[in-house]
mmCIF file of C-alpha atoms in Angstrom:
data_model
loop_
_atom_site.group_PDB
_atom_site.id
_atom_site.type_symbol
_atom_site.label_atom_id
_atom_site.label_comp_id
_atom_site.label_asym_id
_atom_site.label_seq_id
_atom_site.Cartn_x
_atom_site.Cartn_y
_atom_site.Cartn_z
ATOM 1 C CA MET A 1 11.350 7.574 -6.331
ATOM 2 C CA MET A 2 9.982 5.639 -9.281
ATOM 3 C CA ASP A 3 12.183 4.800 -12.227
ATOM 4 C CA THR A 4 11.099 4.879 -15.875
ATOM 5 C CA HIS A 5 9.774 1.338 -15.648
ATOM 6 C CA GLY A 6 7.483 2.147 -12.763
ATOM 7 C CA GLY A 7 9.588 0.486 -10.063
ATOM 8 C CA ALA A 8 11.993 1.505 -7.338
ATOM 9 C CA GLY A 9 14.050 -0.028 -4.571
ATOM 10 C CA VAL A 10 16.199 -3.160 -4.371
ATOM 11 C CA HIS A 11 15.772 -6.196 -2.124
ATOM 12 C CA GLY A 12 17.269 -9.554 -1.521
ATOM 13 C CA ARG A 13 20.751 -8.485 -0.515
ATOM 14 C CA GLU A 14 22.346 -9.241 2.791
ATOM 15 C CA THR A 15 22.666 -6.109 4.901
ATOM 16 C CA GLY A 16 25.739 -6.078 7.082
ATOM 17 C CA GLY A 17 26.313 -9.713 6.150
ATOM 18 C CA ARG A 18 23.616 -10.853 8.586
ATOM 19 C CA ARG A 19 20.118 -9.741 7.811
ATOM 20 C CA LYS A 20 17.992 -10.150 4.720
ATOM 21 C CA ASP A 21 15.837 -7.274 3.635
ATOM 22 C CA ILE A 22 12.122 -7.799 3.105
ATOM 23 C CA THR A 23 10.600 -6.678 -0.185
ATOM 24 C CA LEU A 24 7.130 -5.181 -0.379
ATOM 25 C CA LEU A 25 5.466 -4.362 -3.708
ATOM 26 C CA PHE A 26 3.397 -1.165 -3.609
ATOM 27 C CA VAL A 27 1.059 -0.606 -6.579
ATOM 28 C CA GLU A 28 0.377 3.126 -6.465
ATOM 29 C CA ASP A 29 0.291 5.953 -8.992
ATOM 30 C CA GLU A 30 0.098 8.868 -6.545
ATOM 31 C CA LEU A 31 3.635 10.052 -5.713
ATOM 32 C CA ASN A 32 2.611 11.649 -2.400
ATOM 33 C CA ASP A 33 1.205 8.321 -1.204
ATOM 34 C CA VAL A 34 4.382 6.558 -2.331
ATOM 35 C CA PHE A 35 6.479 9.036 -0.335
ATOM 36 C CA PHE A 36 4.439 8.725 2.879
ATOM 37 C CA VAL A 37 4.175 4.928 2.742
ATOM 38 C CA ARG A 38 7.911 4.540 2.076
ATOM 39 C CA ARG A 39 8.765 6.892 4.923
ATOM 40 C CA ALA A 40 6.404 5.148 7.356
ATOM 41 C CA LEU A 41 7.755 1.707 6.440
ATOM 42 C CA ARG A 42 11.365 2.887 6.752
ATOM 43 C CA HIS A 43 10.561 4.070 10.292
ATOM 44 C CA LEU A 44 8.842 0.775 11.149
ATOM 45 C CA ASP A 45 11.724 -1.363 9.934
ATOM 46 C CA PRO A 46 14.730 -0.206 7.888
ATOM 47 C CA THR A 47 15.064 -3.695 6.356
ATOM 48 C CA TYR A 48 11.870 -3.155 4.335
ATOM 49 C CA HIS A 49 12.532 -2.319 0.708
ATOM 50 C CA VAL A 50 9.524 -1.025 -1.126
ATOM 51 C CA GLN A 51 9.356 -1.758 -4.822
ATOM 52 C CA THR A 52 6.847 0.660 -6.319
ATOM 53 C CA VAL A 53 5.014 0.177 -9.580
ATOM 54 C CA ARG A 54 2.497 2.660 -10.872
ATOM 55 C CA ASN A 55 -0.164 0.320 -12.237
ATOM 56 C CA GLY A 56 -1.425 -3.234 -12.555
ATOM 57 C CA GLU A 57 0.429 -3.887 -15.801
ATOM 58 C CA TYR A 58 3.793 -3.194 -14.157
ATOM 59 C CA ALA A 59 2.715 -5.250 -11.133
ATOM 60 C CA VAL A 60 1.959 -8.269 -13.352
ATOM 61 C CA ASN A 61 5.347 -7.881 -15.071
ATOM 62 C CA TYR A 62 7.085 -7.570 -11.705
ATOM 63 C CA LEU A 63 5.346 -10.567 -10.123
ATOM 64 C CA SER A 64 5.816 -12.761 -13.195
ATOM 65 C CA GLY A 65 9.459 -11.696 -13.627
ATOM 66 C CA THR A 66 9.088 -10.500 -17.199
ATOM 67 C CA GLY A 67 10.587 -7.611 -19.136
ATOM 68 C CA HIS A 68 12.477 -5.139 -16.979
ATOM 69 C CA TYR A 69 11.807 -7.312 -13.891
ATOM 70 C CA ARG A 70 13.508 -10.539 -15.072
ATOM 71 C CA ASN A 71 16.426 -10.264 -12.662
ATOM 72 C CA ARG A 72 15.138 -11.724 -9.375
ATOM 73 C CA GLN A 73 18.263 -10.572 -7.533
ATOM 74 C CA HIS A 74 17.176 -7.009 -8.215
ATOM 75 C CA TYR A 75 13.421 -7.658 -8.256
ATOM 76 C CA PRO A 76 12.717 -10.553 -5.874
ATOM 77 C CA LEU A 77 9.224 -11.793 -5.194
ATOM 78 C CA PRO A 78 7.729 -9.643 -2.461
ATOM 79 C CA ALA A 79 6.578 -10.751 0.974
ATOM 80 C CA MET A 80 3.389 -8.720 0.446
ATOM 81 C CA VAL A 81 1.609 -6.610 -2.161
ATOM 82 C CA LEU A 82 0.116 -3.320 -1.010
ATOM 83 C CA LEU A 83 -2.397 -2.278 -3.629
ATOM 84 C CA ASP A 84 -4.188 0.991 -4.300
ATOM 85 C CA LEU A 85 -7.707 0.868 -5.733
ATOM 86 C CA ASN A 86 -7.914 4.395 -7.113
ATOM 87 C CA PRO A 87 -9.695 4.776 -10.448
ATOM 88 C CA PRO A 88 -9.812 2.897 -12.649
ATOM 89 C CA VAL A 89 -10.748 0.492 -9.870
ATOM 90 C CA THR A 90 -11.686 -2.330 -12.240
ATOM 91 C CA ARG A 91 -8.083 -2.663 -13.461
ATOM 92 C CA ASN A 92 -6.788 -3.220 -9.959
ATOM 93 C CA PHE A 93 -9.607 -5.647 -9.220
ATOM 94 C CA LYS A 94 -8.308 -7.609 -12.206
ATOM 95 C CA LEU A 95 -4.808 -7.451 -10.719
ATOM 96 C CA LEU A 96 -6.083 -8.882 -7.414
ATOM 97 C CA GLU A 97 -7.777 -11.699 -9.287
ATOM 98 C CA TRP A 98 -4.630 -12.356 -11.354
ATOM 99 C CA ILE A 99 -2.404 -12.485 -8.249
ATOM 100 C CA HIS A 100 -4.504 -15.217 -6.697
ATOM 101 C CA GLN A 101 -4.735 -17.266 -9.894
ATOM 102 C CA GLN A 102 -0.943 -17.587 -10.190
ATOM 103 C CA PRO A 103 0.715 -20.559 -8.468
ATOM 104 C CA GLN A 104 3.736 -18.466 -7.379
ATOM 105 C CA SER A 105 1.602 -15.796 -5.712
ATOM 106 C CA GLN A 106 -1.566 -17.539 -4.487
ATOM 107 C CA SER A 107 -0.467 -17.334 -0.849
ATOM 108 C CA LEU A 108 1.003 -13.837 -1.191
ATOM 109 C CA PRO A 109 -0.787 -11.340 1.071
ATOM 110 C CA ALA A 110 -2.412 -8.665 -1.090
ATOM 111 C CA VAL A 111 -3.558 -5.792 1.093
ATOM 112 C CA VAL A 112 -5.755 -3.089 -0.404
ATOM 113 C CA PHE A 113 -4.946 0.454 0.697
ATOM 114 C CA SER A 114 -7.591 2.595 -0.996
ATOM 115 C CA ALA A 115 -9.187 6.019 -0.971
ATOM 116 C CA SER A 116 -12.531 4.316 -1.603
ATOM 117 C CA ALA A 117 -14.667 3.771 1.492
ATOM 118 C CA LEU A 118 -17.412 2.118 -0.565
ATOM 119 C CA GLU A 119 -18.577 -1.144 0.968
ATOM 120 C CA ALA A 120 -19.089 -2.552 -2.550
ATOM 121 C CA ASP A 121 -15.388 -1.989 -3.353
ATOM 122 C CA ARG A 122 -14.325 -3.644 -0.085
ATOM 123 C CA LYS A 123 -16.571 -6.663 -0.689
ATOM 124 C CA GLN A 124 -15.386 -7.032 -4.281
ATOM 125 C CA ALA A 125 -11.720 -6.805 -3.246
ATOM 126 C CA MET A 126 -12.179 -9.430 -0.532
ATOM 127 C CA ARG A 127 -14.088 -11.710 -2.911
ATOM 128 C CA LEU A 128 -11.216 -11.500 -5.406
ATOM 129 C CA GLY A 129 -8.617 -12.511 -2.841
ATOM 130 C CA ALA A 130 -7.558 -9.397 -0.945
ATOM 131 C CA SER A 131 -6.078 -10.308 2.421
ATOM 132 C CA ASP A 132 -7.588 -7.153 3.892
ATOM 133 C CA TYR A 133 -8.975 -3.778 2.850
ATOM 134 C CA PHE A 134 -8.110 -0.443 4.455
ATOM 135 C CA VAL A 135 -9.252 3.072 3.641
ATOM 136 C CA LYS A 136 -6.255 5.393 3.281
ATOM 137 C CA PRO A 137 -5.877 7.679 6.288
ATOM 138 C CA LYS A 138 -5.884 11.398 5.619
ATOM 139 C CA ASP A 139 -2.820 12.166 7.770
ATOM 140 C CA THR A 140 0.717 10.810 8.066
ATOM 141 C CA SER A 141 0.302 9.506 11.615
ATOM 142 C CA GLY A 142 -2.707 7.523 10.413
ATOM 143 C CA VAL A 143 -0.582 6.031 7.621
ATOM 144 C CA SER A 144 2.078 4.984 10.137
ATOM 145 C CA ASP A 145 -0.487 3.429 12.488
ATOM 146 C CA LEU A 146 -2.185 1.568 9.645
ATOM 147 C CA LEU A 147 1.093 0.191 8.296
ATOM 148 C CA ALA A 148 2.129 -0.922 11.789
ATOM 149 C CA SER A 149 -1.128 -2.876 11.977
ATOM 150 C CA VAL A 150 -0.590 -4.379 8.511
ATOM 151 C CA ARG A 151 2.953 -5.352 9.481
ATOM 152 C CA SER A 152 1.849 -7.121 12.649
ATOM 153 C CA ARG A 153 -0.824 -9.072 10.761
ATOM 154 C CA PHE A 154 0.971 -9.996 7.553
ATOM 155 C CA LEU A 155 4.741 -9.660 7.990
ATOM 156 C CA ARG A 156 6.816 -11.517 10.502
ATOM 157 C CA HIS A 157 10.510 -10.980 10.928
ATOM 158 C CA ASP A 158 12.810 -13.779 12.041
ATOM 159 C CA PRO A 159 15.085 -12.618 14.882
ATOM 160 C CA ALA A 160 18.008 -14.311 13.106
ATOM 161 C CA GLY A 161 17.474 -11.828 10.346
ATOM 162 C CA GLY A 162 15.505 -13.504 7.576
ATOM 163 C CA GLU A 163 11.877 -13.364 6.712
ATOM 164 C CA ALA A 164 9.725 -15.865 8.532
ATOM 165 C CA GLY A 165 6.404 -17.194 7.458
#
């Protein structure tokens, strides 16, 4: 569930004294999508903590550690950004561009998860630094399958418990 600042979830703590959780930042304004993505990721790996922000402005604040997101123990840099491109698409294109202009996030995977199947949107996202572009599946099993694919491509988990990569 999103809080009043547009974010949710906590990462960076040791779980059971052994394993570090992996933070993912999900930029999404549709609560149903937030619910299904969180649920699918929790089933894939319970160490994933999804920080959710509802728009690009909150994402910039989160990634730059400003305002509400200053405390990196509560809001650590994510291992990946999962980004919706719902209207207004141009704002989230600007977010993609911003992510890859910042020294601290240039190598951060930014995966677009969008309702738009337009080839022009996909090409623009990739040109601006998206790591990949996926059209949102219409059913929950499709969401789970897609996120499993994203995980295998962009997130590795160290058997000792920490994030690798």
